[in-house]
mmCIF file of C-alpha atoms and ligand atoms in Angstrom:
data_model
loop_
_atom_site.group_PDB
_atom_site.id
_atom_site.type_symbol
_atom_site.label_atom_id
_atom_site.label_comp_id
_atom_site.label_asym_id
_atom_site.label_seq_id
_atom_site.Cartn_x
_atom_site.Cartn_y
_atom_site.Cartn_z
ATOM 1 C CA MET N 1 144.088 101.750 151.807
ATOM 2 C CA LEU N 2 141.676 99.032 152.839
ATOM 3 C CA PHE N 3 141.668 98.783 156.628
ATOM 4 C CA GLU N 4 140.586 95.480 158.103
ATOM 5 C CA PRO N 5 140.947 95.506 161.880
ATOM 6 C CA ARG N 6 141.758 92.192 163.545
ATOM 7 C CA PRO N 7 142.214 91.475 167.238
ATOM 8 C CA ILE N 8 145.799 91.371 168.491
ATOM 9 C CA GLY N 9 144.461 89.755 171.656
ATOM 10 C CA PHE N 10 141.598 89.425 174.110
ATOM 11 C CA VAL N 11 140.882 90.764 177.586
ATOM 12 C CA ARG N 12 140.498 88.379 180.479
ATOM 13 C CA SER N 13 138.422 90.081 183.144
ATOM 14 C CA ASP N 14 135.959 89.123 185.873
ATOM 15 C CA TYR N 15 133.258 91.256 184.227
ATOM 16 C CA THR N 16 130.721 89.189 182.299
ATOM 17 C CA ASP N 17 127.899 91.728 182.329
ATOM 18 C CA THR N 18 128.042 95.482 181.654
ATOM 19 C CA LYS N 19 126.157 96.104 184.932
ATOM 20 C CA GLN N 20 129.175 94.811 186.901
ATOM 21 C CA VAL N 21 131.508 97.559 185.646
ATOM 22 C CA PRO N 22 131.637 100.636 187.964
ATOM 23 C CA LYS N 23 129.957 103.665 186.332
ATOM 24 C CA GLY N 24 129.264 107.309 187.000
ATOM 25 C CA LEU N 25 131.052 110.264 188.524
ATOM 26 C CA GLY N 26 134.087 109.274 190.542
ATOM 27 C CA ALA N 27 133.897 105.591 189.512
ATOM 28 C CA LYS N 28 137.229 103.949 190.257
ATOM 29 C CA HIS N 29 138.628 101.332 187.902
ATOM 30 C CA VAL N 30 140.940 99.187 189.996
ATOM 31 C CA ALA N 31 139.918 95.759 188.743
ATOM 32 C CA GLU N 32 142.788 93.536 187.670
ATOM 33 C CA GLY N 33 142.732 91.572 184.449
ATOM 34 C CA VAL N 34 144.936 90.078 181.770
ATOM 35 C CA LEU N 35 145.569 91.117 178.180
ATOM 36 C CA GLU N 36 146.157 87.862 176.337
ATOM 37 C CA ILE N 37 148.041 88.516 173.120
ATOM 38 C CA VAL N 38 147.659 86.270 170.062
ATOM 39 C CA PRO N 39 150.905 84.246 169.498
ATOM 40 C CA GLU N 40 151.602 85.713 166.043
ATOM 41 C CA PHE N 41 152.007 89.176 167.632
ATOM 42 C CA GLU N 42 154.307 88.153 170.516
ATOM 43 C CA ALA N 43 157.393 89.862 169.055
ATOM 44 C CA GLY N 44 155.483 93.144 169.273
ATOM 45 C CA LEU N 45 155.611 92.932 173.076
ATOM 46 C CA GLN N 46 159.378 93.341 173.183
ATOM 47 C CA ASP N 47 160.363 96.111 175.656
ATOM 48 C CA ILE N 48 156.805 96.734 176.835
ATOM 49 C CA ASP N 49 157.832 95.784 180.385
ATOM 50 C CA GLY N 50 159.501 99.155 180.952
ATOM 51 C CA PHE N 51 156.232 101.092 180.794
ATOM 52 C CA SER N 52 154.094 101.560 183.881
ATOM 53 C CA HIS N 53 150.870 102.346 181.997
ATOM 54 C CA LEU N 54 149.410 101.413 178.630
ATOM 55 C CA PHE N 55 146.696 102.667 176.322
ATOM 56 C CA VAL N 56 144.477 99.759 175.258
ATOM 57 C CA LEU N 57 142.268 100.177 172.191
ATOM 58 C CA TRP N 58 139.476 97.640 172.014
ATOM 59 C CA VAL N 59 136.097 96.803 170.490
ATOM 60 C CA PHE N 60 132.698 97.292 172.173
ATOM 61 C CA ASP N 61 131.751 93.925 170.683
ATOM 62 C CA ARG N 62 128.599 93.646 172.820
ATOM 63 C CA SER N 63 127.123 97.085 171.988
ATOM 64 C CA GLU N 64 124.344 97.421 169.441
ATOM 65 C CA GLY N 65 124.147 100.517 167.237
ATOM 66 C CA PHE N 66 125.047 104.069 168.164
ATOM 67 C CA GLU N 67 123.518 107.223 169.580
ATOM 68 C CA LEU N 68 124.910 110.590 168.459
ATOM 69 C CA CYS N 69 123.491 112.421 171.457
ATOM 70 C CA GLY N 70 122.706 110.646 174.715
ATOM 71 C CA MET N 71 122.545 110.865 178.479
ATOM 72 C CA PRO N 72 125.644 109.460 180.210
ATOM 73 C CA PRO N 73 125.169 107.668 183.567
ATOM 74 C CA CYS N 74 126.990 110.508 185.340
ATOM 75 C CA ASP N 75 124.737 113.377 184.226
ATOM 76 C CA ASP N 76 121.092 114.268 183.725
ATOM 77 C CA ARG N 77 121.828 116.179 180.510
ATOM 78 C CA ALA N 78 122.486 114.849 177.025
ATOM 79 C CA HIS N 79 125.874 115.230 175.336
ATOM 80 C CA GLY N 80 127.291 114.417 171.903
ATOM 81 C CA VAL N 81 128.819 110.971 171.602
ATOM 82 C CA PHE N 82 132.242 112.428 170.784
ATOM 83 C CA ALA N 83 132.147 114.375 174.059
ATOM 84 C CA THR N 84 131.543 111.166 176.040
ATOM 85 C CA ARG N 85 132.971 107.693 176.510
ATOM 86 C CA SER N 86 129.687 106.031 175.521
ATOM 87 C CA PRO N 87 129.830 102.396 174.296
ATOM 88 C CA PHE N 88 127.296 103.317 171.571
ATOM 89 C CA ARG N 89 129.533 104.928 168.932
ATOM 90 C CA PRO N 90 129.585 104.913 165.095
ATOM 91 C CA ASN N 91 132.887 103.022 165.307
ATOM 92 C CA PRO N 92 132.588 100.937 168.498
ATOM 93 C CA ILE N 93 136.145 101.490 169.737
ATOM 94 C CA GLY N 94 137.018 101.705 173.438
ATOM 95 C CA LEU N 95 140.121 103.241 174.982
ATOM 96 C CA THR N 96 141.326 102.354 178.470
ATOM 97 C CA VAL N 97 144.471 103.300 180.350
ATOM 98 C CA VAL N 98 145.722 100.392 182.443
ATOM 99 C CA GLU N 99 148.640 99.933 184.804
ATOM 100 C CA LEU N 100 151.019 97.190 183.684
ATOM 101 C CA LEU N 101 151.667 94.904 186.651
ATOM 102 C CA GLY N 102 153.773 92.307 184.861
ATOM 103 C CA ARG N 103 154.302 90.213 181.767
ATOM 104 C CA GLU N 104 154.480 86.451 181.443
ATOM 105 C CA GLY N 105 155.042 85.635 177.778
ATOM 106 C CA LEU N 106 151.848 86.440 175.911
ATOM 107 C CA LEU N 107 150.044 87.583 179.052
ATOM 108 C CA LEU N 108 150.079 91.144 180.359
ATOM 109 C CA ARG N 109 148.722 91.449 183.902
ATOM 110 C CA VAL N 110 147.091 94.843 184.283
ATOM 111 C CA ARG N 111 145.048 96.929 186.711
ATOM 112 C CA GLY N 112 142.232 99.244 185.693
ATOM 113 C CA VAL N 113 140.176 97.134 183.293
ATOM 114 C CA ASP N 114 136.628 98.272 182.462
ATOM 115 C CA MET N 115 136.150 95.747 179.647
ATOM 116 C CA LEU N 116 134.043 92.607 179.642
ATOM 117 C CA ASN N 117 135.701 89.203 179.577
ATOM 118 C CA ARG N 118 136.783 88.163 176.039
ATOM 119 C CA THR N 119 136.714 91.753 174.698
ATOM 120 C CA PRO N 120 138.808 91.908 171.493
ATOM 121 C CA ILE N 121 141.906 94.133 171.706
ATOM 122 C CA LEU N 122 142.810 96.194 168.631
ATOM 123 C CA ASP N 123 146.043 97.783 169.790
ATOM 124 C CA ILE N 124 148.277 98.594 172.758
ATOM 125 C CA LYS N 125 150.518 101.646 173.074
ATOM 126 C CA PRO N 126 152.642 103.005 175.892
ATOM 127 C CA TYR N 127 150.865 105.705 177.891
ATOM 128 C CA LEU N 128 152.837 108.939 177.693
ATOM 129 C CA SER N 129 150.919 111.998 178.774
ATOM 130 C CA GLY N 130 152.489 115.312 177.856
ATOM 131 C CA VAL N 131 149.577 117.542 178.861
ATOM 132 C CA ALA N 132 150.255 119.615 181.975
ATOM 133 C CA PRO N 133 147.374 119.249 184.508
ATOM 134 C CA GLU N 134 146.784 123.019 184.524
ATOM 135 C CA LEU N 135 146.104 122.942 180.771
ATOM 136 C CA LEU N 136 143.466 120.203 180.961
ATOM 137 C CA ARG N 137 139.805 121.240 180.685
ATOM 138 C CA ARG N 138 137.178 118.653 181.597
ATOM 139 C CA GLY N 139 134.193 120.285 179.879
ATOM 140 C CA TRP N 140 130.675 119.188 180.896
ATOM 141 C CA LEU N 141 132.103 116.583 183.290
ATOM 142 C CA ALA N 142 133.502 119.253 185.601
ATOM 143 C CA GLU N 143 130.115 121.061 185.472
ATOM 144 C CA ALA N 144 128.231 117.816 186.226
ATOM 145 C CA GLU N 145 130.538 117.109 189.180
ATOM 146 C CA GLU N 146 129.856 120.604 190.522
ATOM 147 C CA ARG N 147 126.055 120.253 190.096
ATOM 148 C CA ASN N 148 126.022 116.799 191.694
ATOM 149 C CA ARG N 149 128.274 117.598 194.641
ATOM 150 C CA GLY N 150 126.569 116.196 197.718
ATOM 151 C CA LYS N 151 123.817 114.395 195.718
ATOM 152 C CA ARG N 152 123.449 110.622 195.786
ATOM 153 C CA PRO N 153 124.941 109.029 192.635
ATOM 154 C CA ARG N 154 122.469 107.774 189.970
ATOM 155 C CA THR N 155 122.517 104.019 189.508
HETATM 156 C C1 LIG C 201 131.751 104.056 179.530
HETATM 157 S S1 LIG C 201 132.587 102.801 178.608
HETATM 158 C C2 LIG C 201 134.224 103.417 178.636
HETATM 159 C C3 LIG C 201 135.175 102.459 178.046
HETATM 160 C C4 LIG C 201 136.565 103.006 177.788
HETATM 161 N N1 LIG C 201 137.263 103.315 179.033
HETATM 162 C C5 LIG C 201 136.498 104.208 176.893
HETATM 163 O O1 LIG C 201 136.617 105.309 177.396
HETATM 164 O O2 LIG C 201 136.335 104.030 175.687
HETATM 165 C C6 LIG C 201 132.715 101.479 179.750
HETATM 166 C C7 LIG C 201 131.536 100.574 179.681
HETATM 167 O O3 LIG C 201 131.608 99.810 178.499
HETATM 168 C C8 LIG C 201 130.912 98.599 178.693
HETATM 169 N N2 LIG C 201 131.698 97.535 178.090
HETATM 170 C C9 LIG C 201 132.848 96.970 178.512
HETATM 171 N N3 LIG C 201 133.262 96.021 177.666
HETATM 172 C C10 LIG C 201 132.336 95.967 176.667
HETATM 173 C C11 LIG C 201 132.211 95.192 175.488
HETATM 174 N N4 LIG C 201 133.114 94.287 175.138
HETATM 175 N N5 LIG C 201 131.143 95.423 174.695
HETATM 176 C C12 LIG C 201 130.211 96.333 175.024
HETATM 177 N N6 LIG C 201 130.266 97.115 176.131
HETATM 178 C C13 LIG C 201 131.330 96.931 176.944
HETATM 179 C C14 LIG C 201 130.751 98.416 180.188
HETATM 180 O O4 LIG C 201 129.381 98.587 180.484
HETATM 181 C C15 LIG C 201 131.514 99.576 180.795
HETATM 182 O O5 LIG C 201 130.842 100.128 181.909
#
């Protein structure tokens, strides 16, 4: 199968520069934005209104290249790219969970965007988490939080 990804829409957000997006341990993503869907895919939005949260798959279209092992902004130790949410990945695909605030036709108003304005959207799926909190392990992130407790965050 030949797979040729094409945007199903674009993000409208107030972020125009990567430096504006909150980063690091405990960063909160509460920014509101809009997912603007391309008209030819409108029928695919039917019944989306009933879901409180959505997975959004998108393209890091303003990242250059990739780094298999790198230092995330929330730690002073390097980690493998597949153990991080780094924008510098072999396939530059981002994944964000957003809260759906409302739909007006082709526009989905959402909260929790961490994407730059005009970021291409590859797919949207309803967020359904079946993993019990007590079964979740947070790997190096939990260790970094423990080490950095009480320290000033890196910028
Ligand atoms: C750490 S990544 C995490 C993104 C997503 N939540 C994920 O887990 O895949 C978030 C960063 O990606 C960068 N970013 C957002 N939109 C981008 C775009 N269109 N191209 C390149 N980098 C982008 C911003 O600097 C933002 O701080």
